[in-house]
């Protein structure tokens, strides 16, 4: 199914449209709410454990902080973390994988492949936790952990794609035409590898958002009092039976974001992966 | 100038090692002179494509050599095939128009790139020249701005040809360029190749299993079977009076052409008429 509303530059199917709308809503709220809110997301601004309504739309937590402001301040952090946690490994992994897939130096390619396979053999979250434990928790530690592990996924995809491309007629044609290896890599291999890794990157975004939250929930991620969805959920779980709003609102925001991105990824990835 | 432009001498290509080794091409020799179209025919798996890949330096040889203007450019055990600064002289058009163009590059851009690399043009010059070159082989400006997926098989093959022509090569290896496109596009492509030969004095090696096309285009032909060239000679003579039994089988196996191979006045007349129908604009420059 293809529909092209006039205001959109690309064809999007229904799943992608719904997903894009949700993601856009989360982004807009995450940018605007912390800016416009009268409350400081990290300071007590009212009575503790106030129910939603009136002054505090989503209520307040056990320290009297406004849950509404915190939820969207957390959104900003989580989205930025996920964006960096996806795009940096995407760039590095794609480039490296493409080089490995096309190099003639078998020994170097083999050594790199060992490293990639070793990283990929570990469960994603476990390895990130291990690295965060070494580097120390916090935003920086989290980013280092994500980047150090995640690039290997992209490199694996890029490499196998490049191995196929290497024997495609249009790449052989570049050899007949005597193009330099750099030109072939940049103009012919990479543009065709990117389409594949970007498709994975979209679905990976969900995994990374959830990983960031899970790690913070476990205390291995963002440090308090910085608002973060996973950390907020962890904060509220003692009060879940009585003051449900502390947990439920960041939980809803996280779920909505994950669903939105998943829908968007599902709808858009066909454009990239399905193309010949 | 005495010798041939391109010469393949006793080319043998082996895949695999030891007992599993398979000889895709064995002791194949052929020559190409300027302004000449030479055909290579044979069934699938007979080694035609492998031979073509050897001639452009994509395939290493087990023994034998390729000479370009008398200089060896491909030899056994040499890792680097055709030297980089010589590569422009021999270009190739691939069999499958659906994989021979970069899907992420517009038609004009693929041609402009080759121009930029080999003719020392600026980006803008190359762009203009690419449009001109594409125009001259029947791809108009709006088609030139498209990505390959928005072009037909025949159009893609033209873009491939334009890209191959960009360095102004002396030899064009055309590996079954017509096998994946429809009949009328085939005829136009054949006429294009003829025109290129006369306009640019281009030497073309035309690989095909379409004997009607080979007869129409080529002056000499080599028949390949199981990696060997089993028969060579002037196209008319070979197709009309095949000496090798395999050539006869090949001719007979063509649907609707039974009897054509065996010299027979009526058969000859039929085939001529059939060709006229298929190639209406034989030597006229129009027809696109």
mmCIF file with all atom_site columns, C-alpha atoms in Angstrom, chain A residues 44-167:
data_model
loop_
_atom_site.group_PDB
_atom_site.id
_atom_site.type_symbol
_atom_site.label_atom_id
_atom_site.label_alt_id
_atom_site.label_comp_id
_atom_site.label_asym_id
_atom_site.label_entity_id
_atom_site.label_seq_id
_atom_site.pdbx_PDB_ins_code
_atom_site.Cartn_x
_atom_site.Cartn_y
_atom_site.Cartn_z
_atom_site.occupancy
_atom_site.B_iso_or_equiv
_atom_site.pdbx_formal_charge
_atom_site.auth_seq_id
_atom_site.auth_comp_id
_atom_site.auth_asym_id
_atom_site.auth_atom_id
_atom_site.pdbx_PDB_model_num
ATOM 1   C CA . UNK A 1 44  ? 10.960 19.304  45.432 1.00 0.00 ? 44  UNK A CA 1
ATOM 2   C CA . UNK A 1 45  ? 8.236  21.622  44.221 1.00 0.00 ? 45  UNK A CA 1
ATOM 3   C CA . UNK A 1 46  ? 5.214  20.518  46.201 1.00 0.00 ? 46  UNK A CA 1
ATOM 4   C CA . UNK A 1 47  ? 3.922  18.152  48.840 1.00 0.00 ? 47  UNK A CA 1
ATOM 5   C CA . UNK A 1 48  ? 5.284  14.636  48.609 1.00 0.00 ? 48  UNK A CA 1
ATOM 6   C CA . UNK A 1 49  ? 3.121  11.912  47.078 1.00 0.00 ? 49  UNK A CA 1
ATOM 7   C CA . UNK A 1 50  ? 0.356  14.251  45.909 1.00 0.00 ? 50  UNK A CA 1
ATOM 8   C CA . UNK A 1 51  ? -2.215 12.603  43.638 1.00 0.00 ? 51  UNK A CA 1
ATOM 9   C CA . UNK A 1 52  ? -2.514 13.663  39.997 1.00 0.00 ? 52  UNK A CA 1
ATOM 10  C CA . UNK A 1 53  ? -4.644 16.725  39.278 1.00 0.00 ? 53  UNK A CA 1
ATOM 11  C CA . UNK A 1 54  ? -4.671 20.422  40.009 1.00 0.00 ? 54  UNK A CA 1
ATOM 12  C CA . UNK A 1 55  ? -1.182 21.862  40.341 1.00 0.00 ? 55  UNK A CA 1
ATOM 13  C CA . UNK A 1 56  ? 0.551  18.596  39.470 1.00 0.00 ? 56  UNK A CA 1
ATOM 14  C CA . UNK A 1 57  ? -0.913 16.932  36.401 1.00 0.00 ? 57  UNK A CA 1
ATOM 15  C CA . UNK A 1 58  ? 0.773  13.568  37.032 1.00 0.00 ? 58  UNK A CA 1
ATOM 16  C CA . UNK A 1 59  ? 1.083  14.094  40.788 1.00 0.00 ? 59  UNK A CA 1
ATOM 17  C CA . UNK A 1 60  ? 4.332  14.239  42.737 1.00 0.00 ? 60  UNK A CA 1
ATOM 18  C CA . UNK A 1 61  ? 6.756  11.564  43.877 1.00 0.00 ? 61  UNK A CA 1
ATOM 19  C CA . UNK A 1 62  ? 8.016  10.664  47.334 1.00 0.00 ? 62  UNK A CA 1
ATOM 20  C CA . UNK A 1 63  ? 10.353 13.686  47.320 1.00 0.00 ? 63  UNK A CA 1
ATOM 21  C CA . UNK A 1 64  ? 7.660  16.104  46.157 1.00 0.00 ? 64  UNK A CA 1
ATOM 22  C CA . UNK A 1 65  ? 9.007  16.434  42.602 1.00 0.00 ? 65  UNK A CA 1
ATOM 23  C CA . UNK A 1 66  ? 6.534  17.010  39.773 1.00 0.00 ? 66  UNK A CA 1
ATOM 24  C CA . UNK A 1 67  ? 6.083  13.707  37.900 1.00 0.00 ? 67  UNK A CA 1
ATOM 25  C CA . UNK A 1 68  ? 4.763  15.423  34.753 1.00 0.00 ? 68  UNK A CA 1
ATOM 26  C CA . UNK A 1 69  ? 7.877  17.570  34.363 1.00 0.00 ? 69  UNK A CA 1
ATOM 27  C CA . UNK A 1 70  ? 10.146 14.710  35.284 1.00 0.00 ? 70  UNK A CA 1
ATOM 28  C CA . UNK A 1 71  ? 8.541  12.296  32.839 1.00 0.00 ? 71  UNK A CA 1
ATOM 29  C CA . UNK A 1 72  ? 9.239  14.526  29.872 1.00 0.00 ? 72  UNK A CA 1
ATOM 30  C CA . UNK A 1 73  ? 12.615 15.700  31.081 1.00 0.00 ? 73  UNK A CA 1
ATOM 31  C CA . UNK A 1 74  ? 13.413 11.986  31.243 1.00 0.00 ? 74  UNK A CA 1
ATOM 32  C CA . UNK A 1 75  ? 12.063 11.611  27.714 1.00 0.00 ? 75  UNK A CA 1
ATOM 33  C CA . UNK A 1 76  ? 14.540 14.157  26.460 1.00 0.00 ? 76  UNK A CA 1
ATOM 34  C CA . UNK A 1 77  ? 17.444 12.338  28.062 1.00 0.00 ? 77  UNK A CA 1
ATOM 35  C CA . UNK A 1 78  ? 16.294 8.904   26.965 1.00 0.00 ? 78  UNK A CA 1
ATOM 36  C CA . UNK A 1 79  ? 15.725 9.954   23.372 1.00 0.00 ? 79  UNK A CA 1
ATOM 37  C CA . UNK A 1 80  ? 19.107 11.650  23.152 1.00 0.00 ? 80  UNK A CA 1
ATOM 38  C CA . UNK A 1 81  ? 20.819 8.656   24.741 1.00 0.00 ? 81  UNK A CA 1
ATOM 39  C CA . UNK A 1 82  ? 19.107 6.273   22.359 1.00 0.00 ? 82  UNK A CA 1
ATOM 40  C CA . UNK A 1 83  ? 19.871 8.478   19.372 1.00 0.00 ? 83  UNK A CA 1
ATOM 41  C CA . UNK A 1 84  ? 23.559 8.622   20.217 1.00 0.00 ? 84  UNK A CA 1
ATOM 42  C CA . UNK A 1 85  ? 23.566 4.982   21.301 1.00 0.00 ? 85  UNK A CA 1
ATOM 43  C CA . UNK A 1 86  ? 22.241 3.996   17.876 1.00 0.00 ? 86  UNK A CA 1
ATOM 44  C CA . UNK A 1 87  ? 23.849 6.473   15.508 1.00 0.00 ? 87  UNK A CA 1
ATOM 45  C CA . UNK A 1 88  ? 27.440 6.296   16.727 1.00 0.00 ? 88  UNK A CA 1
ATOM 46  C CA . UNK A 1 89  ? 27.619 2.491   16.508 1.00 0.00 ? 89  UNK A CA 1
ATOM 47  C CA . UNK A 1 90  ? 25.701 2.672   13.236 1.00 0.00 ? 90  UNK A CA 1
ATOM 48  C CA . UNK A 1 91  ? 28.294 4.933   11.636 1.00 0.00 ? 91  UNK A CA 1
ATOM 49  C CA . UNK A 1 92  ? 31.327 3.138   13.024 1.00 0.00 ? 92  UNK A CA 1
ATOM 50  C CA . UNK A 1 93  ? 29.967 -0.367  12.524 1.00 0.00 ? 93  UNK A CA 1
ATOM 51  C CA . UNK A 1 94  ? 28.758 0.263   8.987  1.00 0.00 ? 94  UNK A CA 1
ATOM 52  C CA . UNK A 1 95  ? 32.056 1.719   7.878  1.00 0.00 ? 95  UNK A CA 1
ATOM 53  C CA . UNK A 1 96  ? 34.128 -0.966  9.534  1.00 0.00 ? 96  UNK A CA 1
ATOM 54  C CA . UNK A 1 97  ? 31.929 -3.771  8.278  1.00 0.00 ? 97  UNK A CA 1
ATOM 55  C CA . UNK A 1 98  ? 32.040 -2.436  4.737  1.00 0.00 ? 98  UNK A CA 1
ATOM 56  C CA . UNK A 1 99  ? 35.822 -2.228  4.873  1.00 0.00 ? 99  UNK A CA 1
ATOM 57  C CA . UNK A 1 100 ? 36.093 -5.754  6.289  1.00 0.00 ? 100 UNK A CA 1
ATOM 58  C CA . UNK A 1 101 ? 33.761 -7.096  3.635  1.00 0.00 ? 101 UNK A CA 1
ATOM 59  C CA . UNK A 1 102 ? 35.817 -5.679  0.810  1.00 0.00 ? 102 UNK A CA 1
ATOM 60  C CA . UNK A 1 103 ? 39.388 -5.831  2.025  1.00 0.00 ? 103 UNK A CA 1
ATOM 61  C CA . UNK A 1 104 ? 41.859 -8.201  0.459  1.00 0.00 ? 104 UNK A CA 1
ATOM 62  C CA . UNK A 1 105 ? 43.829 -8.489  3.654  1.00 0.00 ? 105 UNK A CA 1
ATOM 63  C CA . UNK A 1 106 ? 42.398 -11.741 4.940  1.00 0.00 ? 106 UNK A CA 1
ATOM 64  C CA . UNK A 1 107 ? 44.343 -11.821 8.188  1.00 0.00 ? 107 UNK A CA 1
ATOM 65  C CA . UNK A 1 108 ? 43.175 -8.405  9.347  1.00 0.00 ? 108 UNK A CA 1
ATOM 66  C CA . UNK A 1 109 ? 39.614 -9.199  8.323  1.00 0.00 ? 109 UNK A CA 1
ATOM 67  C CA . UNK A 1 110 ? 39.751 -12.471 10.213 1.00 0.00 ? 110 UNK A CA 1
ATOM 68  C CA . UNK A 1 111 ? 41.079 -10.844 13.394 1.00 0.00 ? 111 UNK A CA 1
ATOM 69  C CA . UNK A 1 112 ? 38.398 -8.161  13.344 1.00 0.00 ? 112 UNK A CA 1
ATOM 70  C CA . UNK A 1 113 ? 35.763 -10.766 12.715 1.00 0.00 ? 113 UNK A CA 1
ATOM 71  C CA . UNK A 1 114 ? 36.902 -12.637 15.815 1.00 0.00 ? 114 UNK A CA 1
ATOM 72  C CA . UNK A 1 115 ? 36.429 -9.502  17.896 1.00 0.00 ? 115 UNK A CA 1
ATOM 73  C CA . UNK A 1 116 ? 33.012 -8.838  16.373 1.00 0.00 ? 116 UNK A CA 1
ATOM 74  C CA . UNK A 1 117 ? 31.828 -12.384 16.917 1.00 0.00 ? 117 UNK A CA 1
ATOM 75  C CA . UNK A 1 118 ? 33.152 -12.409 20.476 1.00 0.00 ? 118 UNK A CA 1
ATOM 76  C CA . UNK A 1 119 ? 31.175 -9.265  21.306 1.00 0.00 ? 119 UNK A CA 1
ATOM 77  C CA . UNK A 1 120 ? 28.054 -10.491 19.561 1.00 0.00 ? 120 UNK A CA 1
ATOM 78  C CA . UNK A 1 121 ? 28.244 -13.818 21.365 1.00 0.00 ? 121 UNK A CA 1
ATOM 79  C CA . UNK A 1 122 ? 27.455 -12.114 24.690 1.00 0.00 ? 122 UNK A CA 1
ATOM 80  C CA . UNK A 1 123 ? 23.914 -11.103 25.584 1.00 0.00 ? 123 UNK A CA 1
ATOM 81  C CA . UNK A 1 124 ? 23.670 -7.402  24.803 1.00 0.00 ? 124 UNK A CA 1
ATOM 82  C CA . UNK A 1 125 ? 22.543 -6.106  28.208 1.00 0.00 ? 125 UNK A CA 1
ATOM 83  C CA . UNK A 1 126 ? 24.977 -8.269  30.172 1.00 0.00 ? 126 UNK A CA 1
ATOM 84  C CA . UNK A 1 127 ? 27.965 -6.910  28.304 1.00 0.00 ? 127 UNK A CA 1
ATOM 85  C CA . UNK A 1 128 ? 26.766 -3.322  28.623 1.00 0.00 ? 128 UNK A CA 1
ATOM 86  C CA . UNK A 1 129 ? 26.306 -3.778  32.379 1.00 0.00 ? 129 UNK A CA 1
ATOM 87  C CA . UNK A 1 130 ? 29.817 -5.203  32.637 1.00 0.00 ? 130 UNK A CA 1
ATOM 88  C CA . UNK A 1 131 ? 31.311 -2.227  30.863 1.00 0.00 ? 131 UNK A CA 1
ATOM 89  C CA . UNK A 1 132 ? 29.239 0.281   32.839 1.00 0.00 ? 132 UNK A CA 1
ATOM 90  C CA . UNK A 1 133 ? 30.414 -1.437  36.008 1.00 0.00 ? 133 UNK A CA 1
ATOM 91  C CA . UNK A 1 134 ? 34.001 -0.835  34.965 1.00 0.00 ? 134 UNK A CA 1
ATOM 92  C CA . UNK A 1 135 ? 33.584 2.705   33.647 1.00 0.00 ? 135 UNK A CA 1
ATOM 93  C CA . UNK A 1 136 ? 31.179 3.773   36.373 1.00 0.00 ? 136 UNK A CA 1
ATOM 94  C CA . UNK A 1 137 ? 27.439 4.494   36.071 1.00 0.00 ? 137 UNK A CA 1
ATOM 95  C CA . UNK A 1 138 ? 26.101 7.745   34.671 1.00 0.00 ? 138 UNK A CA 1
ATOM 96  C CA . UNK A 1 139 ? 25.296 9.142   31.244 1.00 0.00 ? 139 UNK A CA 1
ATOM 97  C CA . UNK A 1 140 ? 28.893 8.880   30.019 1.00 0.00 ? 140 UNK A CA 1
ATOM 98  C CA . UNK A 1 141 ? 29.363 5.355   31.277 1.00 0.00 ? 141 UNK A CA 1
ATOM 99  C CA . UNK A 1 142 ? 26.097 4.320   29.671 1.00 0.00 ? 142 UNK A CA 1
ATOM 100 C CA . UNK A 1 143 ? 27.069 5.784   26.314 1.00 0.00 ? 143 UNK A CA 1
ATOM 101 C CA . UNK A 1 144 ? 30.499 4.172   26.404 1.00 0.00 ? 144 UNK A CA 1
ATOM 102 C CA . UNK A 1 145 ? 28.931 0.829   27.269 1.00 0.00 ? 145 UNK A CA 1
ATOM 103 C CA . UNK A 1 146 ? 26.354 1.063   24.503 1.00 0.00 ? 146 UNK A CA 1
ATOM 104 C CA . UNK A 1 147 ? 28.835 2.182   21.872 1.00 0.00 ? 147 UNK A CA 1
ATOM 105 C CA . UNK A 1 148 ? 31.441 -0.414  22.801 1.00 0.00 ? 148 UNK A CA 1
ATOM 106 C CA . UNK A 1 149 ? 28.992 -3.267  22.396 1.00 0.00 ? 149 UNK A CA 1
ATOM 107 C CA . UNK A 1 150 ? 26.544 -2.110  19.782 1.00 0.00 ? 150 UNK A CA 1
ATOM 108 C CA . UNK A 1 151 ? 28.929 -1.343  16.905 1.00 0.00 ? 151 UNK A CA 1
ATOM 109 C CA . UNK A 1 152 ? 29.664 -5.047  16.521 1.00 0.00 ? 152 UNK A CA 1
ATOM 110 C CA . UNK A 1 153 ? 26.039 -5.742  15.572 1.00 0.00 ? 153 UNK A CA 1
ATOM 111 C CA . UNK A 1 154 ? 26.207 -3.181  12.796 1.00 0.00 ? 154 UNK A CA 1
ATOM 112 C CA . UNK A 1 155 ? 29.635 -4.331  11.659 1.00 0.00 ? 155 UNK A CA 1
ATOM 113 C CA . UNK A 1 156 ? 28.323 -7.889  11.270 1.00 0.00 ? 156 UNK A CA 1
ATOM 114 C CA . UNK A 1 157 ? 25.406 -6.771  9.137  1.00 0.00 ? 157 UNK A CA 1
ATOM 115 C CA . UNK A 1 158 ? 27.521 -4.398  7.079  1.00 0.00 ? 158 UNK A CA 1
ATOM 116 C CA . UNK A 1 159 ? 30.188 -7.002  6.481  1.00 0.00 ? 159 UNK A CA 1
ATOM 117 C CA . UNK A 1 160 ? 27.844 -9.675  5.214  1.00 0.00 ? 160 UNK A CA 1
ATOM 118 C CA . UNK A 1 161 ? 26.148 -7.143  2.973  1.00 0.00 ? 161 UNK A CA 1
ATOM 119 C CA . UNK A 1 162 ? 29.475 -5.942  1.615  1.00 0.00 ? 162 UNK A CA 1
ATOM 120 C CA . UNK A 1 163 ? 30.535 -9.528  0.913  1.00 0.00 ? 163 UNK A CA 1
ATOM 121 C CA . UNK A 1 164 ? 27.531 -9.903  -1.352 1.00 0.00 ? 164 UNK A CA 1
ATOM 122 C CA . UNK A 1 165 ? 28.034 -6.523  -2.980 1.00 0.00 ? 165 UNK A CA 1
ATOM 123 C CA . UNK A 1 166 ? 31.679 -7.256  -3.680 1.00 0.00 ? 166 UNK A CA 1
ATOM 124 C CA . UNK A 1 167 ? 30.641 -9.703  -6.363 1.00 0.00 ? 167 UNK A CA 1
#
